[in-house]
């Protein structure tokens, strides 16, 4: 029994993962309030592929099993790019396409930036935000030049910023600062850890999923969580071995 406890202590005293995810800002605690976040969409000036790409982006962030936040499409919006960026911004996240991308977003280069996600916060919670997509004529990063996969990756990456995530230093991550080389819409463990940190699953309310997943507890890695689930079985096997005739 002493040996087993010693193994348990050593295992969990050893760091399991070096987190690479960052938060998009300081001063907020847990991102958007609530367990469901609806994104609204103004389709004016947007290419047809945005709707499909947006649904794929919403789905991939909603399927993080260790997060309690679910994303969905809330419906249409009449909010313009200027309103979204300006002082009359709504209190829900909105996705818009801006034909005057560089004009409305001062300092943004439309030849290199296909879009950006942002939010503002107060009182420890995110209050509003959105995604502005580049549809400015003559610009290389106009999303009309993107294929379906690249558009979905762009939207999911910017959606991560709206959720409160900053850039990761881990290259396979969706939230890596440069997504130009990505050709598949997937989340890495680093993206999952960031999402779980901001929107942790509450085991007592949401049902048992695995140990170390209680609200306000920093996330563990997938491997550590799996091992945590297996420990009771390992312990039972150990007791059975100890109690067997010798």
PDB file of C-alpha atoms in Angstrom:
ATOM      1  CA  UNK A   1       0.000   0.000   0.000  1.00  0.00           C
ATOM      2  CA  UNK A   2       2.854   2.383   0.824  1.00  0.00           C
ATOM      3  CA  UNK A   3       4.492   1.641  -2.517  1.00  0.00           C
ATOM      4  CA  UNK A   4       1.258   2.361  -4.366  1.00  0.00           C
ATOM      5  CA  UNK A   5       0.738   5.687  -2.582  1.00  0.00           C
ATOM      6  CA  UNK A   6       4.339   6.621  -3.274  1.00  0.00           C
ATOM      7  CA  UNK A   7       3.800   5.947  -6.973  1.00  0.00           C
ATOM      8  CA  UNK A   8       0.591   8.025  -6.907  1.00  0.00           C
ATOM      9  CA  UNK A   9       2.361  10.989  -5.221  1.00  0.00           C
ATOM     10  CA  UNK A  10       5.332  10.907  -7.580  1.00  0.00           C
ATOM     11  CA  UNK A  11       3.132  10.717 -10.660  1.00  0.00           C
ATOM     12  CA  UNK A  12       0.982  13.706  -9.832  1.00  0.00           C
ATOM     13  CA  UNK A  13       3.805  15.786  -8.376  1.00  0.00           C
ATOM     14  CA  UNK A  14       5.472  15.698 -11.806  1.00  0.00           C
ATOM     15  CA  UNK A  15       4.348  18.379 -14.297  1.00  0.00           C
ATOM     16  CA  UNK A  16       2.398  16.752 -17.111  1.00  0.00           C
ATOM     17  CA  UNK A  17       2.234  19.543 -19.676  1.00  0.00           C
ATOM     18  CA  UNK A  18       3.659  22.963 -20.440  1.00  0.00           C
ATOM     19  CA  UNK A  19       0.684  25.123 -21.368  1.00  0.00           C
ATOM     20  CA  UNK A  20       1.208  27.225 -24.482  1.00  0.00           C
ATOM     21  CA  UNK A  21      -2.227  28.840 -24.745  1.00  0.00           C
ATOM     22  CA  UNK A  22      -2.627  32.449 -23.723  1.00  0.00           C
ATOM     23  CA  UNK A  23      -5.594  34.684 -22.963  1.00  0.00           C
ATOM     24  CA  UNK A  24      -6.486  37.530 -25.306  1.00  0.00           C
ATOM     25  CA  UNK A  25      -6.552  40.036 -22.462  1.00  0.00           C
ATOM     26  CA  UNK A  26      -6.157  40.331 -18.720  1.00  0.00           C
ATOM     27  CA  UNK A  27      -8.796  41.250 -16.177  1.00  0.00           C
ATOM     28  CA  UNK A  28     -11.589  38.850 -17.065  1.00  0.00           C
ATOM     29  CA  UNK A  29     -12.484  35.634 -15.290  1.00  0.00           C
ATOM     30  CA  UNK A  30     -14.126  32.878 -17.288  1.00  0.00           C
ATOM     31  CA  UNK A  31     -15.013  34.646 -20.511  1.00  0.00           C
ATOM     32  CA  UNK A  32     -18.642  35.029 -21.582  1.00  0.00           C
ATOM     33  CA  UNK A  33     -21.286  34.437 -18.902  1.00  0.00           C
ATOM     34  CA  UNK A  34     -23.650  31.489 -19.172  1.00  0.00           C
ATOM     35  CA  UNK A  35     -23.351  28.058 -20.758  1.00  0.00           C
ATOM     36  CA  UNK A  36     -24.642  28.929 -24.253  1.00  0.00           C
ATOM     37  CA  UNK A  37     -23.211  31.608 -26.516  1.00  0.00           C
ATOM     38  CA  UNK A  38     -25.120  32.587 -29.660  1.00  0.00           C
ATOM     39  CA  UNK A  39     -23.317  34.188 -32.595  1.00  0.00           C
ATOM     40  CA  UNK A  40     -25.403  36.417 -34.852  1.00  0.00           C
ATOM     41  CA  UNK A  41     -24.669  36.970 -38.516  1.00  0.00           C
ATOM     42  CA  UNK A  42     -25.107  39.858 -40.905  1.00  0.00           C
ATOM     43  CA  UNK A  43     -24.804  38.269 -44.348  1.00  0.00           C
ATOM     44  CA  UNK A  44     -24.619  41.601 -46.214  1.00  0.00           C
ATOM     45  CA  UNK A  45     -21.594  41.623 -48.552  1.00  0.00           C
ATOM     46  CA  UNK A  46     -20.595  38.104 -47.467  1.00  0.00           C
ATOM     47  CA  UNK A  47     -19.808  35.300 -49.928  1.00  0.00           C
ATOM     48  CA  UNK A  48     -22.074  32.262 -49.824  1.00  0.00           C
ATOM     49  CA  UNK A  49     -19.474  30.058 -48.143  1.00  0.00           C
ATOM     50  CA  UNK A  50     -19.453  32.009 -44.892  1.00  0.00           C
ATOM     51  CA  UNK A  51     -22.592  30.323 -43.534  1.00  0.00           C
ATOM     52  CA  UNK A  52     -21.189  26.809 -43.899  1.00  0.00           C
ATOM     53  CA  UNK A  53     -17.775  27.811 -42.557  1.00  0.00           C
ATOM     54  CA  UNK A  54     -19.379  29.545 -39.590  1.00  0.00           C
ATOM     55  CA  UNK A  55     -21.371  26.436 -38.645  1.00  0.00           C
ATOM     56  CA  UNK A  56     -18.218  24.289 -38.784  1.00  0.00           C
ATOM     57  CA  UNK A  57     -16.392  26.756 -36.539  1.00  0.00           C
ATOM     58  CA  UNK A  58     -19.252  26.825 -34.032  1.00  0.00           C
ATOM     59  CA  UNK A  59     -19.376  23.038 -33.985  1.00  0.00           C
ATOM     60  CA  UNK A  60     -15.695  22.435 -33.336  1.00  0.00           C
ATOM     61  CA  UNK A  61     -15.606  24.755 -30.296  1.00  0.00           C
ATOM     62  CA  UNK A  62     -18.883  23.307 -28.978  1.00  0.00           C
ATOM     63  CA  UNK A  63     -17.505  19.763 -28.986  1.00  0.00           C
ATOM     64  CA  UNK A  64     -14.799  20.238 -26.359  1.00  0.00           C
ATOM     65  CA  UNK A  65     -15.899  17.561 -23.836  1.00  0.00           C
ATOM     66  CA  UNK A  66     -14.216  19.219 -20.848  1.00  0.00           C
ATOM     67  CA  UNK A  67     -15.893  22.592 -21.431  1.00  0.00           C
ATOM     68  CA  UNK A  68     -19.434  23.519 -20.447  1.00  0.00           C
ATOM     69  CA  UNK A  69     -19.844  26.193 -23.134  1.00  0.00           C
ATOM     70  CA  UNK A  70     -21.898  25.443 -26.232  1.00  0.00           C
ATOM     71  CA  UNK A  71     -21.902  27.736 -29.245  1.00  0.00           C
ATOM     72  CA  UNK A  72     -24.735  28.128 -31.706  1.00  0.00           C
ATOM     73  CA  UNK A  73     -26.028  30.362 -34.462  1.00  0.00           C
ATOM     74  CA  UNK A  74     -28.418  32.866 -32.932  1.00  0.00           C
ATOM     75  CA  UNK A  75     -29.930  34.198 -36.145  1.00  0.00           C
ATOM     76  CA  UNK A  76     -29.514  37.171 -38.441  1.00  0.00           C
ATOM     77  CA  UNK A  77     -28.334  40.637 -37.460  1.00  0.00           C
ATOM     78  CA  UNK A  78     -28.537  44.093 -39.011  1.00  0.00           C
ATOM     79  CA  UNK A  79     -25.449  45.364 -37.164  1.00  0.00           C
ATOM     80  CA  UNK A  80     -22.993  46.973 -39.583  1.00  0.00           C
ATOM     81  CA  UNK A  81     -19.190  46.682 -39.380  1.00  0.00           C
ATOM     82  CA  UNK A  82     -18.947  50.294 -38.218  1.00  0.00           C
ATOM     83  CA  UNK A  83     -21.509  49.669 -35.467  1.00  0.00           C
ATOM     84  CA  UNK A  84     -19.832  46.455 -34.367  1.00  0.00           C
ATOM     85  CA  UNK A  85     -16.479  48.157 -33.999  1.00  0.00           C
ATOM     86  CA  UNK A  86     -17.900  51.410 -32.627  1.00  0.00           C
ATOM     87  CA  UNK A  87     -19.577  52.537 -29.453  1.00  0.00           C
ATOM     88  CA  UNK A  88     -23.016  51.169 -30.393  1.00  0.00           C
ATOM     89  CA  UNK A  89     -21.813  47.561 -30.453  1.00  0.00           C
ATOM     90  CA  UNK A  90     -24.385  44.930 -29.375  1.00  0.00           C
ATOM     91  CA  UNK A  91     -24.054  42.781 -26.262  1.00  0.00           C
ATOM     92  CA  UNK A  92     -23.952  39.575 -28.345  1.00  0.00           C
ATOM     93  CA  UNK A  93     -21.165  38.452 -30.682  1.00  0.00           C
ATOM     94  CA  UNK A  94     -21.843  39.308 -34.330  1.00  0.00           C
ATOM     95  CA  UNK A  95     -20.076  38.224 -37.531  1.00  0.00           C
ATOM     96  CA  UNK A  96     -19.955  40.794 -40.340  1.00  0.00           C
ATOM     97  CA  UNK A  97     -18.238  41.235 -43.714  1.00  0.00           C
ATOM     98  CA  UNK A  98     -16.666  44.625 -44.315  1.00  0.00           C
ATOM     99  CA  UNK A  99     -16.121  45.982 -47.873  1.00  0.00           C
ATOM    100  CA  UNK A 100     -14.286  48.954 -46.312  1.00  0.00           C
ATOM    101  CA  UNK A 101     -12.088  46.725 -44.162  1.00  0.00           C
ATOM    102  CA  UNK A 102      -8.997  48.938 -43.991  1.00  0.00           C
ATOM    103  CA  UNK A 103     -11.005  52.137 -43.538  1.00  0.00           C
ATOM    104  CA  UNK A 104     -13.103  50.884 -40.631  1.00  0.00           C
ATOM    105  CA  UNK A 105     -10.257  48.939 -39.023  1.00  0.00           C
ATOM    106  CA  UNK A 106      -7.474  51.498 -38.875  1.00  0.00           C
ATOM    107  CA  UNK A 107      -4.000  50.051 -39.168  1.00  0.00           C
ATOM    108  CA  UNK A 108      -5.183  46.712 -40.585  1.00  0.00           C
ATOM    109  CA  UNK A 109      -3.624  45.589 -43.869  1.00  0.00           C
ATOM    110  CA  UNK A 110      -6.237  44.013 -46.119  1.00  0.00           C
ATOM    111  CA  UNK A 111      -3.582  42.279 -48.208  1.00  0.00           C
ATOM    112  CA  UNK A 112      -2.505  40.129 -45.253  1.00  0.00           C
ATOM    113  CA  UNK A 113      -5.449  40.031 -42.818  1.00  0.00           C
ATOM    114  CA  UNK A 114      -8.547  38.039 -43.756  1.00  0.00           C
ATOM    115  CA  UNK A 115     -10.428  39.019 -40.615  1.00  0.00           C
ATOM    116  CA  UNK A 116     -10.136  39.474 -36.895  1.00  0.00           C
ATOM    117  CA  UNK A 117     -12.045  38.604 -33.744  1.00  0.00           C
ATOM    118  CA  UNK A 118     -12.282  40.828 -30.692  1.00  0.00           C
ATOM    119  CA  UNK A 119     -14.140  41.431 -27.440  1.00  0.00           C
ATOM    120  CA  UNK A 120     -14.391  43.925 -24.614  1.00  0.00           C
ATOM    121  CA  UNK A 121     -14.854  43.064 -20.972  1.00  0.00           C
ATOM    122  CA  UNK A 122     -15.792  44.619 -17.660  1.00  0.00           C
ATOM    123  CA  UNK A 123     -16.562  43.313 -14.213  1.00  0.00           C
ATOM    124  CA  UNK A 124     -14.621  40.110 -14.874  1.00  0.00           C
ATOM    125  CA  UNK A 125     -16.817  39.023 -17.794  1.00  0.00           C
ATOM    126  CA  UNK A 126     -16.739  39.520 -21.542  1.00  0.00           C
ATOM    127  CA  UNK A 127     -19.499  41.961 -22.506  1.00  0.00           C
ATOM    128  CA  UNK A 128     -19.529  42.042 -26.289  1.00  0.00           C
ATOM    129  CA  UNK A 129     -17.432  41.174 -29.294  1.00  0.00           C
ATOM    130  CA  UNK A 130     -17.485  39.913 -32.818  1.00  0.00           C
ATOM    131  CA  UNK A 131     -15.687  38.956 -36.004  1.00  0.00           C
ATOM    132  CA  UNK A 132     -15.002  41.321 -38.898  1.00  0.00           C
ATOM    133  CA  UNK A 133     -14.207  39.629 -42.229  1.00  0.00           C
ATOM    134  CA  UNK A 134     -12.312  41.255 -45.063  1.00  0.00           C
ATOM    135  CA  UNK A 135     -14.293  41.580 -48.310  1.00  0.00           C
ATOM    136  CA  UNK A 136     -12.545  44.718 -49.553  1.00  0.00           C
ATOM    137  CA  UNK A 137     -12.182  44.719 -53.318  1.00  0.00           C
ATOM    138  CA  UNK A 138      -8.633  44.419 -54.660  1.00  0.00           C
ATOM    139  CA  UNK A 139      -7.142  43.102 -51.413  1.00  0.00           C
ATOM    140  CA  UNK A 140      -5.229  39.822 -51.431  1.00  0.00           C
ATOM    141  CA  UNK A 141      -6.716  38.654 -48.121  1.00  0.00           C
ATOM    142  CA  UNK A 142     -10.295  39.246 -49.269  1.00  0.00           C
ATOM    143  CA  UNK A 143     -12.120  36.103 -48.110  1.00  0.00           C
ATOM    144  CA  UNK A 144     -13.647  35.719 -51.576  1.00  0.00           C
ATOM    145  CA  UNK A 145     -10.180  34.373 -52.457  1.00  0.00           C
ATOM    146  CA  UNK A 146     -10.339  31.690 -49.735  1.00  0.00           C
ATOM    147  CA  UNK A 147     -11.378  28.094 -50.328  1.00  0.00           C
ATOM    148  CA  UNK A 148     -13.960  26.496 -48.025  1.00  0.00           C
ATOM    149  CA  UNK A 149     -11.389  24.891 -45.713  1.00  0.00           C
ATOM    150  CA  UNK A 150      -9.323  28.068 -45.280  1.00  0.00           C
ATOM    151  CA  UNK A 151     -12.458  30.098 -44.564  1.00  0.00           C
ATOM    152  CA  UNK A 152     -13.609  27.663 -41.863  1.00  0.00           C
ATOM    153  CA  UNK A 153     -10.146  27.700 -40.258  1.00  0.00           C
ATOM    154  CA  UNK A 154     -10.073  31.510 -40.303  1.00  0.00           C
ATOM    155  CA  UNK A 155     -13.521  31.767 -38.705  1.00  0.00           C
ATOM    156  CA  UNK A 156     -12.722  29.176 -36.034  1.00  0.00           C
ATOM    157  CA  UNK A 157      -9.437  30.911 -35.191  1.00  0.00           C
ATOM    158  CA  UNK A 158     -11.095  34.323 -34.873  1.00  0.00           C
ATOM    159  CA  UNK A 159     -13.936  32.742 -32.903  1.00  0.00           C
ATOM    160  CA  UNK A 160     -11.292  31.547 -30.439  1.00  0.00           C
ATOM    161  CA  UNK A 161     -10.284  35.175 -29.912  1.00  0.00           C
ATOM    162  CA  UNK A 162     -13.914  36.181 -29.324  1.00  0.00           C
ATOM    163  CA  UNK A 163     -14.103  33.431 -26.689  1.00  0.00           C
ATOM    164  CA  UNK A 164     -11.122  34.973 -24.895  1.00  0.00           C
ATOM    165  CA  UNK A 165      -8.137  33.030 -26.203  1.00  0.00           C
ATOM    166  CA  UNK A 166      -4.954  34.689 -27.369  1.00  0.00           C
ATOM    167  CA  UNK A 167      -2.334  33.216 -29.656  1.00  0.00           C
ATOM    168  CA  UNK A 168      -0.577  29.960 -28.825  1.00  0.00           C
ATOM    169  CA  UNK A 169       3.121  29.314 -29.255  1.00  0.00           C
ATOM    170  CA  UNK A 170       2.338  25.681 -30.089  1.00  0.00           C
ATOM    171  CA  UNK A 171       2.426  25.335 -33.877  1.00  0.00           C
ATOM    172  CA  UNK A 172      -0.193  22.549 -34.298  1.00  0.00           C
ATOM    173  CA  UNK A 173      -2.751  24.618 -32.340  1.00  0.00           C
ATOM    174  CA  UNK A 174      -5.647  26.293 -34.110  1.00  0.00           C
ATOM    175  CA  UNK A 175      -4.803  29.388 -32.057  1.00  0.00           C
ATOM    176  CA  UNK A 176      -1.188  29.468 -33.299  1.00  0.00           C
ATOM    177  CA  UNK A 177      -0.457  33.005 -34.446  1.00  0.00           C
ATOM    178  CA  UNK A 178       0.035  32.017 -38.112  1.00  0.00           C
ATOM    179  CA  UNK A 179      -2.734  29.894 -39.646  1.00  0.00           C
ATOM    180  CA  UNK A 180      -1.645  30.333 -43.262  1.00  0.00           C
ATOM    181  CA  UNK A 181      -0.142  26.834 -43.421  1.00  0.00           C
ATOM    182  CA  UNK A 182      -3.133  25.047 -41.875  1.00  0.00           C
ATOM    183  CA  UNK A 183      -5.320  22.973 -44.163  1.00  0.00           C
ATOM    184  CA  UNK A 184      -7.496  21.080 -41.688  1.00  0.00           C
ATOM    185  CA  UNK A 185      -9.965  22.357 -39.108  1.00  0.00           C
ATOM    186  CA  UNK A 186      -8.970  20.602 -35.884  1.00  0.00           C
ATOM    187  CA  UNK A 187      -8.293  21.512 -32.256  1.00  0.00           C
ATOM    188  CA  UNK A 188      -5.041  20.531 -30.588  1.00  0.00           C
ATOM    189  CA  UNK A 189      -4.797  19.608 -26.927  1.00  0.00           C
ATOM    190  CA  UNK A 190      -3.520  23.129 -26.333  1.00  0.00           C
ATOM    191  CA  UNK A 191      -6.726  24.654 -27.784  1.00  0.00           C
ATOM    192  CA  UNK A 192      -8.795  22.254 -25.682  1.00  0.00           C
ATOM    193  CA  UNK A 193      -6.863  23.166 -22.535  1.00  0.00           C
ATOM    194  CA  UNK A 194      -7.410  26.875 -23.172  1.00  0.00           C
ATOM    195  CA  UNK A 195     -11.127  26.399 -23.728  1.00  0.00           C
ATOM    196  CA  UNK A 196     -11.389  24.250 -20.602  1.00  0.00           C
ATOM    197  CA  UNK A 197      -9.514  26.825 -18.545  1.00  0.00           C
ATOM    198  CA  UNK A 198     -11.964  29.581 -19.526  1.00  0.00           C
ATOM    199  CA  UNK A 199     -15.149  27.488 -19.533  1.00  0.00           C
ATOM    200  CA  UNK A 200     -14.552  24.451 -17.277  1.00  0.00           C
ATOM    201  CA  UNK A 201     -17.072  21.688 -17.042  1.00  0.00           C
ATOM    202  CA  UNK A 202     -18.682  21.518 -13.589  1.00  0.00           C
ATOM    203  CA  UNK A 203     -18.643  17.850 -12.606  1.00  0.00           C
ATOM    204  CA  UNK A 204     -21.193  18.217  -9.817  1.00  0.00           C
ATOM    205  CA  UNK A 205     -23.713  19.905 -12.115  1.00  0.00           C
ATOM    206  CA  UNK A 206     -22.875  18.520 -15.565  1.00  0.00           C
ATOM    207  CA  UNK A 207     -22.267  14.923 -14.509  1.00  0.00           C
ATOM    208  CA  UNK A 208     -19.122  12.926 -13.898  1.00  0.00           C
ATOM    209  CA  UNK A 209     -16.710  12.971 -16.816  1.00  0.00           C
ATOM    210  CA  UNK A 210     -13.355  12.546 -15.129  1.00  0.00           C
ATOM    211  CA  UNK A 211     -11.448  13.738 -12.103  1.00  0.00           C
ATOM    212  CA  UNK A 212      -9.809  17.187 -11.966  1.00  0.00           C
ATOM    213  CA  UNK A 213     -12.599  18.742 -14.027  1.00  0.00           C
ATOM    214  CA  UNK A 214     -14.390  20.713 -11.341  1.00  0.00           C
ATOM    215  CA  UNK A 215     -15.070  24.414 -11.988  1.00  0.00           C
ATOM    216  CA  UNK A 216     -12.203  26.761 -11.135  1.00  0.00           C
ATOM    217  CA  UNK A 217      -9.700  23.902 -11.219  1.00  0.00           C
ATOM    218  CA  UNK A 218      -7.077  24.296 -13.975  1.00  0.00           C
ATOM    219  CA  UNK A 219      -7.436  21.688 -16.729  1.00  0.00           C
ATOM    220  CA  UNK A 220      -5.341  18.553 -16.897  1.00  0.00           C
ATOM    221  CA  UNK A 221      -4.104  17.001 -20.075  1.00  0.00           C
ATOM    222  CA  UNK A 222      -6.089  14.296 -21.808  1.00  0.00           C
ATOM    223  CA  UNK A 223      -3.471  11.700 -20.818  1.00  0.00           C
ATOM    224  CA  UNK A 224      -3.587  12.690 -17.159  1.00  0.00           C
ATOM    225  CA  UNK A 225      -7.393  12.630 -17.178  1.00  0.00           C
ATOM    226  CA  UNK A 226      -7.381   9.134 -18.695  1.00  0.00           C
ATOM    227  CA  UNK A 227      -4.907   7.942 -16.095  1.00  0.00           C
ATOM    228  CA  UNK A 228      -7.081   9.469 -13.390  1.00  0.00           C
ATOM    229  CA  UNK A 229     -10.009   7.381 -14.621  1.00  0.00           C
ATOM    230  CA  UNK A 230      -7.873   4.221 -14.620  1.00  0.00           C
ATOM    231  CA  UNK A 231      -6.409   4.669 -11.128  1.00  0.00           C
ATOM    232  CA  UNK A 232      -9.367   3.056  -9.289  1.00  0.00           C
ATOM    233  CA  UNK A 233      -9.018  -0.023 -11.506  1.00  0.00           C
ATOM    234  CA  UNK A 234      -5.275  -0.148 -10.894  1.00  0.00           C
ATOM    235  CA  UNK A 235      -5.859   0.116  -7.157  1.00  0.00           C
ATOM    236  CA  UNK A 236      -8.450  -2.669  -7.168  1.00  0.00           C
ATOM    237  CA  UNK A 237      -6.077  -4.893  -9.111  1.00  0.00           C
ATOM    238  CA  UNK A 238      -3.364  -4.141  -6.564  1.00  0.00           C
ATOM    239  CA  UNK A 239      -5.636  -5.038  -3.621  1.00  0.00           C
ATOM    240  CA  UNK A 240      -6.698  -8.274  -5.319  1.00  0.00           C
ATOM    241  CA  UNK A 241      -3.065  -9.228  -5.833  1.00  0.00           C
ATOM    242  CA  UNK A 242      -2.218  -8.428  -2.194  1.00  0.00           C
ATOM    243  CA  UNK A 243      -5.132 -10.491  -0.861  1.00  0.00           C
ATOM    244  CA  UNK A 244      -4.482 -13.556  -3.039  1.00  0.00           C
ATOM    245  CA  UNK A 245      -2.909 -16.659  -1.366  1.00  0.00           C
ATOM    246  CA  UNK A 246       0.888 -16.761  -1.504  1.00  0.00           C
TER     247      UNK A 246
END
